[in-house]
Coordinates of C-alpha atoms and ligand atoms in Angstrom, one line a residue:
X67 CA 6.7 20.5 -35.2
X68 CA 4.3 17.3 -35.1
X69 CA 2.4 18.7 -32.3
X70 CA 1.7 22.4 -33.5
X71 CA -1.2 21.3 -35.9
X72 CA -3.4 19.6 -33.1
X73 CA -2.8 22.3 -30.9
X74 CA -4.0 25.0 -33.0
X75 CA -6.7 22.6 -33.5
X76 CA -7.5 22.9 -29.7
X77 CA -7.3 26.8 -30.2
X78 CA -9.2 26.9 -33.2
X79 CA -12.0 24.5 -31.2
X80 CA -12.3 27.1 -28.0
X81 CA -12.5 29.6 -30.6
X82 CA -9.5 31.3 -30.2
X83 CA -8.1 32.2 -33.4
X84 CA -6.4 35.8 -34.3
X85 CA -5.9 39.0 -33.1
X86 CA -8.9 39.7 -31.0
X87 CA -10.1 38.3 -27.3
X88 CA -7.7 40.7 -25.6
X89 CA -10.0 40.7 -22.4
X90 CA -13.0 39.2 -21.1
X91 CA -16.1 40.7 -19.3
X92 CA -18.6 37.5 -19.6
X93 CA -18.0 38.0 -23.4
X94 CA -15.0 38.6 -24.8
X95 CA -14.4 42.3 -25.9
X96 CA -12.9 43.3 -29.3
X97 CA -9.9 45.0 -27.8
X98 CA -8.2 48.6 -29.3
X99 CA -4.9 48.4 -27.4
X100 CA -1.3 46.9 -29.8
X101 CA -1.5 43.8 -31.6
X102 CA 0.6 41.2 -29.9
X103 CA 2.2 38.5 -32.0
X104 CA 2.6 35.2 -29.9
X105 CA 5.4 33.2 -30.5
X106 CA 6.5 29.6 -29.3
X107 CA 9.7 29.6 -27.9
X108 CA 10.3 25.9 -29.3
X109 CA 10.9 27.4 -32.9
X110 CA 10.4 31.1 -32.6
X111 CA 7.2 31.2 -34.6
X112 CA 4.3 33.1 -34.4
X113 CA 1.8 30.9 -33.1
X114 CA -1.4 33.4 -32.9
X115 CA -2.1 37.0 -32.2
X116 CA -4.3 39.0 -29.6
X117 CA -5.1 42.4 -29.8
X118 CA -4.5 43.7 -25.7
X119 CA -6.2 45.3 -23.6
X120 CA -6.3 49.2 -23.1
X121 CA -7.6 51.0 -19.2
X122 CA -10.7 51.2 -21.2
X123 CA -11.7 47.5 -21.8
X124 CA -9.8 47.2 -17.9
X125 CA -12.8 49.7 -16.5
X126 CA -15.3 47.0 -18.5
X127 CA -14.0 44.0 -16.8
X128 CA -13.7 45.3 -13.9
X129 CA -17.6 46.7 -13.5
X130 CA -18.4 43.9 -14.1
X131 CA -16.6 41.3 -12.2
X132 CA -18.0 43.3 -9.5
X133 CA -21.1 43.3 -10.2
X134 CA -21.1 40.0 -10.5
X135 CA -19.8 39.1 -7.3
X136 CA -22.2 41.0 -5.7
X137 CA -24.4 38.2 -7.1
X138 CA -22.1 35.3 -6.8
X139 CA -21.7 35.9 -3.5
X140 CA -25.5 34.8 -2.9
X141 CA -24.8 31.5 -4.1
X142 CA -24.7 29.1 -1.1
X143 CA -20.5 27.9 -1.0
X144 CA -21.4 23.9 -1.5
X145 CA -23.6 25.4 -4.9
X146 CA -20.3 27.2 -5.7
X147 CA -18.1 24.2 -5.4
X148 CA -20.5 22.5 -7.5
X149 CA -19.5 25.1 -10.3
X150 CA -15.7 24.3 -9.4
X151 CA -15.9 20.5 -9.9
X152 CA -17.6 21.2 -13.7
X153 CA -14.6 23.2 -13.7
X154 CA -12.3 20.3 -13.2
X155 CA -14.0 17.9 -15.1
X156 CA -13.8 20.3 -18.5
X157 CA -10.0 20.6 -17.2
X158 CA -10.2 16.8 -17.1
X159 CA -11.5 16.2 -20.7
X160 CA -8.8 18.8 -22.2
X161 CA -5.7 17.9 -20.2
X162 CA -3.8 16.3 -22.5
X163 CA -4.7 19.4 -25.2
X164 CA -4.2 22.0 -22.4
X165 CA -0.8 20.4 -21.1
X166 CA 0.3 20.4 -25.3
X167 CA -0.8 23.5 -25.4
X168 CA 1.6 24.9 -22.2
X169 CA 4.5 23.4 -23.8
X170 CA 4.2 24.7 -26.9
X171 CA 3.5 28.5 -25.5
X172 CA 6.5 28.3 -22.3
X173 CA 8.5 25.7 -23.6
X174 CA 8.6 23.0 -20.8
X175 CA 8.3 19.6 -21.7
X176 CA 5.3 17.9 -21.9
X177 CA 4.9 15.3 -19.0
X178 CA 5.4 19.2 -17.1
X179 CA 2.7 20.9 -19.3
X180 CA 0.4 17.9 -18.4
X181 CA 1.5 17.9 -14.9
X182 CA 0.9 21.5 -14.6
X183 CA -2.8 21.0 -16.2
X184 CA -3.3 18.1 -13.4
X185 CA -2.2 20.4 -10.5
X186 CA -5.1 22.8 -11.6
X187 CA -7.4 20.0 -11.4
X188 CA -6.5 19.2 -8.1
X189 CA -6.8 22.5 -6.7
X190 CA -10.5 22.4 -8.2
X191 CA -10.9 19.0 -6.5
X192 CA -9.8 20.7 -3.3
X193 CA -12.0 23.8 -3.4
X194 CA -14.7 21.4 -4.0
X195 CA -14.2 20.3 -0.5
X196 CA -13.2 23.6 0.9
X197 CA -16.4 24.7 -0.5
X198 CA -18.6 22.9 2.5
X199 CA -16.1 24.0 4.9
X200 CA -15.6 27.4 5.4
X201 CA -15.8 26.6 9.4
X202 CA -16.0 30.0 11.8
X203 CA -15.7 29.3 15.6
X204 CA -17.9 29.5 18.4
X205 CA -16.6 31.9 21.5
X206 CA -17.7 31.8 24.7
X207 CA -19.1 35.4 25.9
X208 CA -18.0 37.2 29.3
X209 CA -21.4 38.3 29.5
X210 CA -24.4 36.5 30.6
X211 CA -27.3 35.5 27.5
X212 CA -24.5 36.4 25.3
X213 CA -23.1 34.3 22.3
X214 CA -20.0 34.8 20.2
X215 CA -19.0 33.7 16.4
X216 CA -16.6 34.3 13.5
X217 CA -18.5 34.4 10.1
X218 CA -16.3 34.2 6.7
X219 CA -17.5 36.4 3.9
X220 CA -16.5 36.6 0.8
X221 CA -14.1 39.9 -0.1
X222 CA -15.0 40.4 -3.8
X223 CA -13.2 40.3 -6.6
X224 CA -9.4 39.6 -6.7
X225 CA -7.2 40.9 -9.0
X226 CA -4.6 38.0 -10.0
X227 CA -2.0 38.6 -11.9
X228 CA 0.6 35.7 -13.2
X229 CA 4.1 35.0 -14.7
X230 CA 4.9 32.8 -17.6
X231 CA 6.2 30.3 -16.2
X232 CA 2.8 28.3 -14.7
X233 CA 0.4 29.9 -16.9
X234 CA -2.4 27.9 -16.2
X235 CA -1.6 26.2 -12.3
X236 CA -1.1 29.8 -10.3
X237 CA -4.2 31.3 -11.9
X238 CA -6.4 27.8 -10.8
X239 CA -4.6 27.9 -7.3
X240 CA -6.0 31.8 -7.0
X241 CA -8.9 31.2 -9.1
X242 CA -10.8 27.8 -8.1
X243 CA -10.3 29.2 -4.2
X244 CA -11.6 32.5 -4.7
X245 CA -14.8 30.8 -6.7
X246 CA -15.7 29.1 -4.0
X247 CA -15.2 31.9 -1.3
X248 CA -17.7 33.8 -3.4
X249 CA -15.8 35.8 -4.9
X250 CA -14.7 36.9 -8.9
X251 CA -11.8 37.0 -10.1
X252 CA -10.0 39.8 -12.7
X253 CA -7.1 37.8 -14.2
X254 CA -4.0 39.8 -15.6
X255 CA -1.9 37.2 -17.6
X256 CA 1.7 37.3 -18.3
X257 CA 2.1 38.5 -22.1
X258 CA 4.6 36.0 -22.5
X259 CA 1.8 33.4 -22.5
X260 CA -1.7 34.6 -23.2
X261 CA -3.0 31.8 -24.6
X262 CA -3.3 29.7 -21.9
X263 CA -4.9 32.3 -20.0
X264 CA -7.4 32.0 -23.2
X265 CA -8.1 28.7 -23.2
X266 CA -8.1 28.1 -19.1
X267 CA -10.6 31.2 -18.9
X268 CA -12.8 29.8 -22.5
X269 CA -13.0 26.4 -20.4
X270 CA -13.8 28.1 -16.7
X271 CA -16.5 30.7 -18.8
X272 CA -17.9 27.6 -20.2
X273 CA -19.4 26.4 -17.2
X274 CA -20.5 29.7 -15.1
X275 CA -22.2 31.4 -18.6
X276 CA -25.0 28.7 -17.9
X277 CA -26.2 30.9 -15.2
X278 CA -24.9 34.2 -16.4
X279 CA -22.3 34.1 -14.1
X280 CA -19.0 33.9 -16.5
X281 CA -17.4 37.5 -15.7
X282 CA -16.5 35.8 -12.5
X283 CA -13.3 34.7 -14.3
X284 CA -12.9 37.8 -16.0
X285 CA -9.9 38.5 -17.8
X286 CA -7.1 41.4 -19.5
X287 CA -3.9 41.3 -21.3
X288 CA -2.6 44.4 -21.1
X289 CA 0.8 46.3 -20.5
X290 CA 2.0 46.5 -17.0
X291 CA 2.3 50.1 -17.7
X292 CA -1.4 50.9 -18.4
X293 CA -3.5 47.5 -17.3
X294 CA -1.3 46.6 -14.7
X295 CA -1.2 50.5 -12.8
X296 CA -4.7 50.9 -13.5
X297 CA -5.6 47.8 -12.2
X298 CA -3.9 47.7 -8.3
X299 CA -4.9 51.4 -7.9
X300 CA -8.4 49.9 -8.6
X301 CA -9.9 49.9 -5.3
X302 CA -13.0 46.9 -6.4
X303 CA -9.9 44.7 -6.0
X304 CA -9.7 44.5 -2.6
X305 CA -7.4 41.6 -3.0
X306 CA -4.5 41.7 -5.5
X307 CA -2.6 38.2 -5.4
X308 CA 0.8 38.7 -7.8
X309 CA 3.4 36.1 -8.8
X310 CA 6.4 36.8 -10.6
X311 CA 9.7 38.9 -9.9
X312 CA 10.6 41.0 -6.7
X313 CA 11.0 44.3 -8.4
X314 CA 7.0 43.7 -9.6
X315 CA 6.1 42.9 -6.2
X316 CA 7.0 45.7 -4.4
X317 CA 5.7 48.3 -7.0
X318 CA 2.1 46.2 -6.6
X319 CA 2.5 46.0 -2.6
X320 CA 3.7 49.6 -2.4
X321 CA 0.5 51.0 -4.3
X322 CA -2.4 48.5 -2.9
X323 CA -0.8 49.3 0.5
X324 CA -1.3 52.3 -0.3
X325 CA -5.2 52.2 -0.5
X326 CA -4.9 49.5 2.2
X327 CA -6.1 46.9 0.2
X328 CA -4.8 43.4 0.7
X329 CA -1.7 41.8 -1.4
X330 CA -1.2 38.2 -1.7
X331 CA 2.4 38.1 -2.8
X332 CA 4.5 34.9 -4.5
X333 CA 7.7 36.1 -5.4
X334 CA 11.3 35.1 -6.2
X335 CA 13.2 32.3 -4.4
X336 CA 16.7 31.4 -4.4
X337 CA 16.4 27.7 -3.2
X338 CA 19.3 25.5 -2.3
X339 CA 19.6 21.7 -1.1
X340 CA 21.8 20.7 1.8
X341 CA 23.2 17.5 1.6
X342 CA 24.6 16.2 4.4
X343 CA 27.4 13.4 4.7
X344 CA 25.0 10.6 5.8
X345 CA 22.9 11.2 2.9
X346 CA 21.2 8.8 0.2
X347 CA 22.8 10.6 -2.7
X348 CA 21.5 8.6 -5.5
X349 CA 18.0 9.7 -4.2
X350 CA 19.5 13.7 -3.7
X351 CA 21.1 13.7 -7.4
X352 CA 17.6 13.3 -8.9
X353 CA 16.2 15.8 -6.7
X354 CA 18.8 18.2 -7.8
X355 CA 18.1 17.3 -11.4
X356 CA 14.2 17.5 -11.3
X357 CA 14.7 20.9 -8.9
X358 CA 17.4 22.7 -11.3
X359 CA 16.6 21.9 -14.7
X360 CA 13.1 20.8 -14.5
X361 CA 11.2 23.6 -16.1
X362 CA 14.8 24.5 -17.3
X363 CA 14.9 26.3 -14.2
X364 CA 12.7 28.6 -14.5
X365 CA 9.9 27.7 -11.4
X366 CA 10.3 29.7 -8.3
X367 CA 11.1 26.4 -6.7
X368 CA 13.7 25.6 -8.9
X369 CA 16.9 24.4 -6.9
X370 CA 19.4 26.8 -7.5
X371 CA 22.3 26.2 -4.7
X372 CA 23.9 22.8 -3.2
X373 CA 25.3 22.8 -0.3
X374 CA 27.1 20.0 0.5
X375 CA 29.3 18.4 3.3
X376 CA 33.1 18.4 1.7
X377 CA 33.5 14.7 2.7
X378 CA 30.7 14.0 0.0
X379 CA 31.2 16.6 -2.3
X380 CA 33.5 15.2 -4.9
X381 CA 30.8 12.4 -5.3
X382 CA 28.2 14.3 -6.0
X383 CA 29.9 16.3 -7.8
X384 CA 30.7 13.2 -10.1
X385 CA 27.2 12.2 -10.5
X386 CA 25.6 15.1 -11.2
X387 CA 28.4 15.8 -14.3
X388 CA 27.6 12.0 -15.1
X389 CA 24.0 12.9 -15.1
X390 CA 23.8 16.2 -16.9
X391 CA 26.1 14.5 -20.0
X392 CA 22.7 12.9 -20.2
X393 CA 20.2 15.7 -20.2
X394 CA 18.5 15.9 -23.7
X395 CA 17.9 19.6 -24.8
X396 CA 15.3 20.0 -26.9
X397 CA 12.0 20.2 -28.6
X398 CA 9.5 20.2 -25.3
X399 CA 6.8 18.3 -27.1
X400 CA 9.0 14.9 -27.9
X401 CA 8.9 12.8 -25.5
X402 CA 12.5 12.2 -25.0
X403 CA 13.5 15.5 -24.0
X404 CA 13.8 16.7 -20.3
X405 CA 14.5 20.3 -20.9
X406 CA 12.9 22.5 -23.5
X407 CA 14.1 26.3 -24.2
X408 CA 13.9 29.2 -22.1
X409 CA 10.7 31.7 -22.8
X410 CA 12.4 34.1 -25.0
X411 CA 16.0 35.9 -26.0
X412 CA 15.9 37.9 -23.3
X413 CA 15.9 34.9 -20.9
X414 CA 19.4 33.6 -22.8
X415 CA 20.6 37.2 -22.4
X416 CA 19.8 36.9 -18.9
X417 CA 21.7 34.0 -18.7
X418 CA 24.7 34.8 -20.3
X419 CA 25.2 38.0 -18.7
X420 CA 25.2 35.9 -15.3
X421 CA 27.9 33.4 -16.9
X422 CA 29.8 36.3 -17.5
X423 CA 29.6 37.5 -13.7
X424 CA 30.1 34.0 -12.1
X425 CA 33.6 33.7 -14.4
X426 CA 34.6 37.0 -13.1
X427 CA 33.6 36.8 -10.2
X428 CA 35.7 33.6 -9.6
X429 CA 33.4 30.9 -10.3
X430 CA 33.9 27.6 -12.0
X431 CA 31.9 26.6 -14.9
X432 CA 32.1 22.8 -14.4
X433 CA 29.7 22.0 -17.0
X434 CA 26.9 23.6 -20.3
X435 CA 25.8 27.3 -20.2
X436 CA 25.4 29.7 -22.3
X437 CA 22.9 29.5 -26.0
X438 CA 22.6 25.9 -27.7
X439 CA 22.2 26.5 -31.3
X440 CA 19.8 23.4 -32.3
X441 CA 19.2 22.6 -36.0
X442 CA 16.0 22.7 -38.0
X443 CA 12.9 23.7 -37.6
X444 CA 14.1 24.3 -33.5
X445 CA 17.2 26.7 -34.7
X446 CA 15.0 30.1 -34.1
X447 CA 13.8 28.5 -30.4
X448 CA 15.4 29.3 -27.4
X449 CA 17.9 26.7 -25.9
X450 CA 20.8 26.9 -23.5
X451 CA 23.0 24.2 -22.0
X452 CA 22.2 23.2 -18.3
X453 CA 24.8 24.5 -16.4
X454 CA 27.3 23.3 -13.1
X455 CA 28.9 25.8 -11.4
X456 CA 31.5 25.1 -8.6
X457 CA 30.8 28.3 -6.7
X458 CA 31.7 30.5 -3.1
X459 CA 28.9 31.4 -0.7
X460 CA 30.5 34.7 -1.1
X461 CA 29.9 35.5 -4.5
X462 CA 27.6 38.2 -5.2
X463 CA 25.9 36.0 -7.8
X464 CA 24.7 33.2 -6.1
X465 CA 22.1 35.6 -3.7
X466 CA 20.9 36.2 -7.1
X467 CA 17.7 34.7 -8.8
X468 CA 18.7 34.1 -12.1
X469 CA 16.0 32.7 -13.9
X470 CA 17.3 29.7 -16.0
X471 CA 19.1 26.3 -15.6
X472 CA 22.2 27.4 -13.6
X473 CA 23.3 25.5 -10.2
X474 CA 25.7 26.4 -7.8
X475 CA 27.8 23.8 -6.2
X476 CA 29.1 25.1 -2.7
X477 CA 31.2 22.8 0.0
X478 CA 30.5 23.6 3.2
X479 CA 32.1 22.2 6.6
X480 CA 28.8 21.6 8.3
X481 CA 25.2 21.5 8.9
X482 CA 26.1 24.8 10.9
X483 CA 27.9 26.1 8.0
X484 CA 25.1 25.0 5.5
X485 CA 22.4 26.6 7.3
X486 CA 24.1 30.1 7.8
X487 CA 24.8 30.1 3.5
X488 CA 21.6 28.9 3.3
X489 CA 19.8 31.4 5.4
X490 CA 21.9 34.3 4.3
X491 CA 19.8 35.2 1.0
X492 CA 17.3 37.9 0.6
X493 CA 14.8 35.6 -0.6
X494 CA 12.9 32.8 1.3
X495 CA 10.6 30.1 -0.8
X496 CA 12.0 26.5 -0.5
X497 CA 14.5 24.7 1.0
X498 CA 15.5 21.2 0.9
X499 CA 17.9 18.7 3.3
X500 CA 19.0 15.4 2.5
X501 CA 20.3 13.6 5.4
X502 CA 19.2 10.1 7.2
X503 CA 19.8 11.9 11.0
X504 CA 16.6 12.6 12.4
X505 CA 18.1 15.1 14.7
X506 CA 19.4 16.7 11.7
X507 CA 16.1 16.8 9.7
X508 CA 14.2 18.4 12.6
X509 CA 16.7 21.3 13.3
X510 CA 16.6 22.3 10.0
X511 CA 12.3 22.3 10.3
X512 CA 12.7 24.2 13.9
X513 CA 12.2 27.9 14.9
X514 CA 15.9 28.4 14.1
X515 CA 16.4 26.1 11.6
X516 CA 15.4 27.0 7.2
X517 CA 13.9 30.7 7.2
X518 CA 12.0 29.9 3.6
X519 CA 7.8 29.3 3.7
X520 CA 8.6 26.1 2.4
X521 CA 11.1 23.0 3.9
X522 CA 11.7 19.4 2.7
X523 CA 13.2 16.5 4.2
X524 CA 15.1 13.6 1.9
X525 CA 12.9 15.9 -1.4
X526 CA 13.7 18.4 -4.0
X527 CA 12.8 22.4 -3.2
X528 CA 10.1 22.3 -6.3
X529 CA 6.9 20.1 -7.2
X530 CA 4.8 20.9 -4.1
X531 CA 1.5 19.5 -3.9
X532 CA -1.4 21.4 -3.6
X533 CA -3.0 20.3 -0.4
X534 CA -0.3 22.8 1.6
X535 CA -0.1 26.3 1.8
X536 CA 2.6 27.7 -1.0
X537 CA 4.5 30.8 -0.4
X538 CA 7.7 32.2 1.3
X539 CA 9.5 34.8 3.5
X540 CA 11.7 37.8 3.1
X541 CA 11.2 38.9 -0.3
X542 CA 9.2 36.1 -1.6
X543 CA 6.7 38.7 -0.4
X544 CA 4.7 36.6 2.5
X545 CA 1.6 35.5 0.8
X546 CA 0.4 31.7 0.9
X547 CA -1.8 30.6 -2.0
X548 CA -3.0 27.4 -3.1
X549 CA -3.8 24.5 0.0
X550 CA -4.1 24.4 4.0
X551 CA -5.7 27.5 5.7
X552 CA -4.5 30.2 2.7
X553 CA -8.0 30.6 1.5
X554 CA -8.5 32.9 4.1
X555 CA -7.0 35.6 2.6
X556 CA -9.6 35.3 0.2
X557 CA -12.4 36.4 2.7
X558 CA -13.5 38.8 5.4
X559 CA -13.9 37.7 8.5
X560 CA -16.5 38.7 10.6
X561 CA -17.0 38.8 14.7
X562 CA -20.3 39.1 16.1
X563 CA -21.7 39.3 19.5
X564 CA -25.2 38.2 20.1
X565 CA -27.6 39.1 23.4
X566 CA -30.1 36.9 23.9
X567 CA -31.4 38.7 27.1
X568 CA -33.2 41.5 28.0
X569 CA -30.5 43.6 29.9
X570 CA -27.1 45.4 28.0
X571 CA -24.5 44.6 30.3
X572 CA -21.1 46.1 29.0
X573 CA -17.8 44.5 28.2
X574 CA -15.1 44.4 30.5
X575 CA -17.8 44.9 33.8
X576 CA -18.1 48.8 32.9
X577 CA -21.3 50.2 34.2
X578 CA -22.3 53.2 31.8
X579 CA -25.5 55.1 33.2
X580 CA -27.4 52.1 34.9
X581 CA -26.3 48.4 37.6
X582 CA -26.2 46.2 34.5
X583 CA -28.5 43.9 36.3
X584 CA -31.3 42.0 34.1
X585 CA -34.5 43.1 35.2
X586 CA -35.8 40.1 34.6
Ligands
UN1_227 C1 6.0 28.8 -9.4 O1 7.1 28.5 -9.9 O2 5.6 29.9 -9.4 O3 6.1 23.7 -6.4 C2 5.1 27.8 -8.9 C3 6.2 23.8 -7.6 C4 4.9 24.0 -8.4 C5 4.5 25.4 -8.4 C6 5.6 26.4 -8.8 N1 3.9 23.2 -7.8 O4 7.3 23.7 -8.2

């Protein structure tokens, strides 16, 4: 492991070291909940510990990200943003240590773990300019001397709680919008990478302590069980934004729903590519590659169903089993590799036991699956072959998110046909065409045409930028994070009337005890 010494190095720089900064308040607590050993899934290793969080340190954090929104939300936006772009600029300085250390903690391969870093950058370099443009409207009042507006407000502070798989990019998409609508933020890490969450919240701290504002990115490790519960009951979240499975998301909707608080839900996708016949398929084979075994498939983005036109399939089919024969499996941090392990053994369980179902449920595994035993130092990691499966719409399996590097390969007759497979999936992220008929392109963008939040012409279903909103339908859960109009969510929005005259006439032309005139 070349890389492990300089990225301890980084830890041991932002001070984080051993078995203590389970949460964070504006300083970090000695926590009293389990010790957590964190391992790499590259070799297996324990990398560092962290004592968690308990409901005790949770009531901590939370008093006071609240009360330190109710002071945050003083500052004028543009001073906020100005925080936000120090924000980026740290991120800046320690990208290439930050992206190292990703890759090390979930396993993706570095030119990922640095792309991830640069994503959170630019979502800082977005709020920046979000922050000066928080625009309400103007309305034109039915009643004379009267104006209308719509203010923004911020809400105050957000509960955010993240998967494993972007530990650093989802928190910055929640985190550097929320900043700059004024409000504070209570960050719930995944346990399967709390180091990250560390290291982002060390650098974001960094800045906002100057002014005694740093448990505006407050932050908890902490069970689901006790940290998570406590935490979406908690009613000074008035926003809880969640990413990760489907089964999580509708235990946090169901109980902020149920205290009518507000949910900002990203959850699972089951994304597929139609290729049509017309289509460049040199250009929709690396698509396919990037979107199934990039982050060895573990993104909610990642492409996990092809549907593709019979005339073409057999060619496709071809070049995608010439191209995986290439795939190098391996240790994330070399260069040379394009797919690092999956997070842990129970991600290769997962994996196996849906090999298992695709064989007997009829499937055909074309090429890889299943565990990769690698030698050396990388024999305790976590690898597993990319796998091709030639498959049937109807299988139970394939309306199944199965997180790891296992594509479907369906022939379908038609666009018609592609769409109805396509469509016929509980979930609804991202969806992807390839096809040089414009006709084709836009039906597949119209009213009846993908059902997912997210649609792509002649690109892959993963890798969005951040300047759009990023989210999907059915039980993706709804919620848009990141770009476009989705900081919203993150304020109140507030409708007011003003009379400028010297008479109360009524909405609506009611007269209520007097003629409504203006004696004036
Ligand atoms: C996720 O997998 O939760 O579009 C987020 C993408 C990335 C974000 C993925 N920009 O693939």
């Amino acid at each position: 492991m070349p890389y492990l010494g300089a990225t301890m190095d980084f830890l041991r720089e932002l001070g984080i070291e051993a078995l203590n900064d389970g949460a964070f308040d504006g300083a970090w607590i000695s926590t009293e909940g389990p010790a957590l050993d964190v391992r790499t899934p590259v070799t297996g290793e324990v990398v560092a510990g962290i004592r968690l969080g308990t409901a005790r340190d949770l009531e901590a954090v939370l008093s006071a990200a609240h009360d330190t929104f109710l002071r945050w939300r003083e500052v004028p936006a543009p001073l906020r943003g100005e925080y936000v772009r120090r924000i980026g600029n740290r991120l800046r300085e320690h990208k290439e240590a930050l992206g190292r250390l990703v890759s090390l903690e979930v396993g993706k391969i570095l030119e990922e773990g640095r792309g991830e870093i640069q994503e959170a950058i630019d979502i800082a370099d977005f709020a920046v300019g979000l922050s000066r443009q928080f625009h309400g409207r103007t309305i034109p009042s039915e009643r004379p001397r009267h104006h209308m507006r719509e203010s923004w407000h911020p809400l105050g502070a957000v509960g955010v709680i993240t998967a494993f798989n972007f530990p650093a990019a989802v928190w910055a998409w929640n985190a550097m919008i929320a900043l700059v609508c004024g409000d504070t933020l209570v960050w719930k890490p995944s346990l399967k990478a709390p180091l990250t969450a560390l290291a982002m919240t060390r650098i974001a701290a960094s800045v906002l302590e100057e002014d005694g504002f740093s448990a505006a990115v407050s932050l908890i490790t902490g069970t689901d069980d006790e940290v998570g519960e406590a935490m979406i009951r908690d009613r000074r979240l008035p926003l809880v934004s969640a990413t990760g499975s489907c089964r999580m998301g509708r235990r946090v909707h169901e109980v902020v729903a149920g205290r009518l608080g507000r949910c900002l839900l990203e959850l699972g996708g089951n994304n597929a590519v139609i290729v049509l016949e017309d289509a460049d398929l040199e250009m929709a084979v690396r698509a396919i590659l990037f979107g199934a075994v990039g982050t060895a498939g573990q993104r909610c983005t990642s492409t996990r169903r092809v549907l593709c036109e019979k005339s073409v399939f057999d060619a496709l089919e071809d070049r995608l089993l010439e191209v995986y024969a290439t795939i190098r499996v391996g240790d994330p941090l070399d260069e040379r590799t394009l797919m690092g392990p999956l997070i842990d053994e129970e991600a290769v369980a997962s994996m196996e036991r849906a090999l298992e179902r695709i064989r007997a449920e009829g499937g055909e595994i074309l090429f890889g699956g299943g565990r990769l035993e690698l030698e050396g130092p990388l024999a305790g990691g976590h690898y597993v072959r990319p796998c091709l499966v030639r498959a049937r719409a109807d299988m139970d399996i394939v309306k199944e998110e199965t997180f790891a590097p296992i594509l479907y390969l369906i022939p379908v007759e038609d666009y018609e046909e592609a769409l109805a497979i396509h469509n016929d999936v509980p979930q609804g992220l991202s969806s992807a065409i390839f096809t040089r008929d414009v006709r084709r392109a836009e039906a597949f963008l119209s009213a009846s045409g993908s059902d997912c939040g997210i649609a792509n012409v002649n690109l892959g279903t993963s890798g969005a930028e951040i300047g759009g909103a990023f989210g999907g339908e059915k039980d993706t859960g709804g919620g848009r994070e990141s770009g476009s109009d989705a900081w919203k969510a993150y304020m109140r929005r507030q409708t007011s009337t003003i009379n400028f005259g010297n008479a109360l006439p009524l909405a609506q032309g009611i007269r209520f005890g007097d003629s409504g005139e203006d004696p004036s």
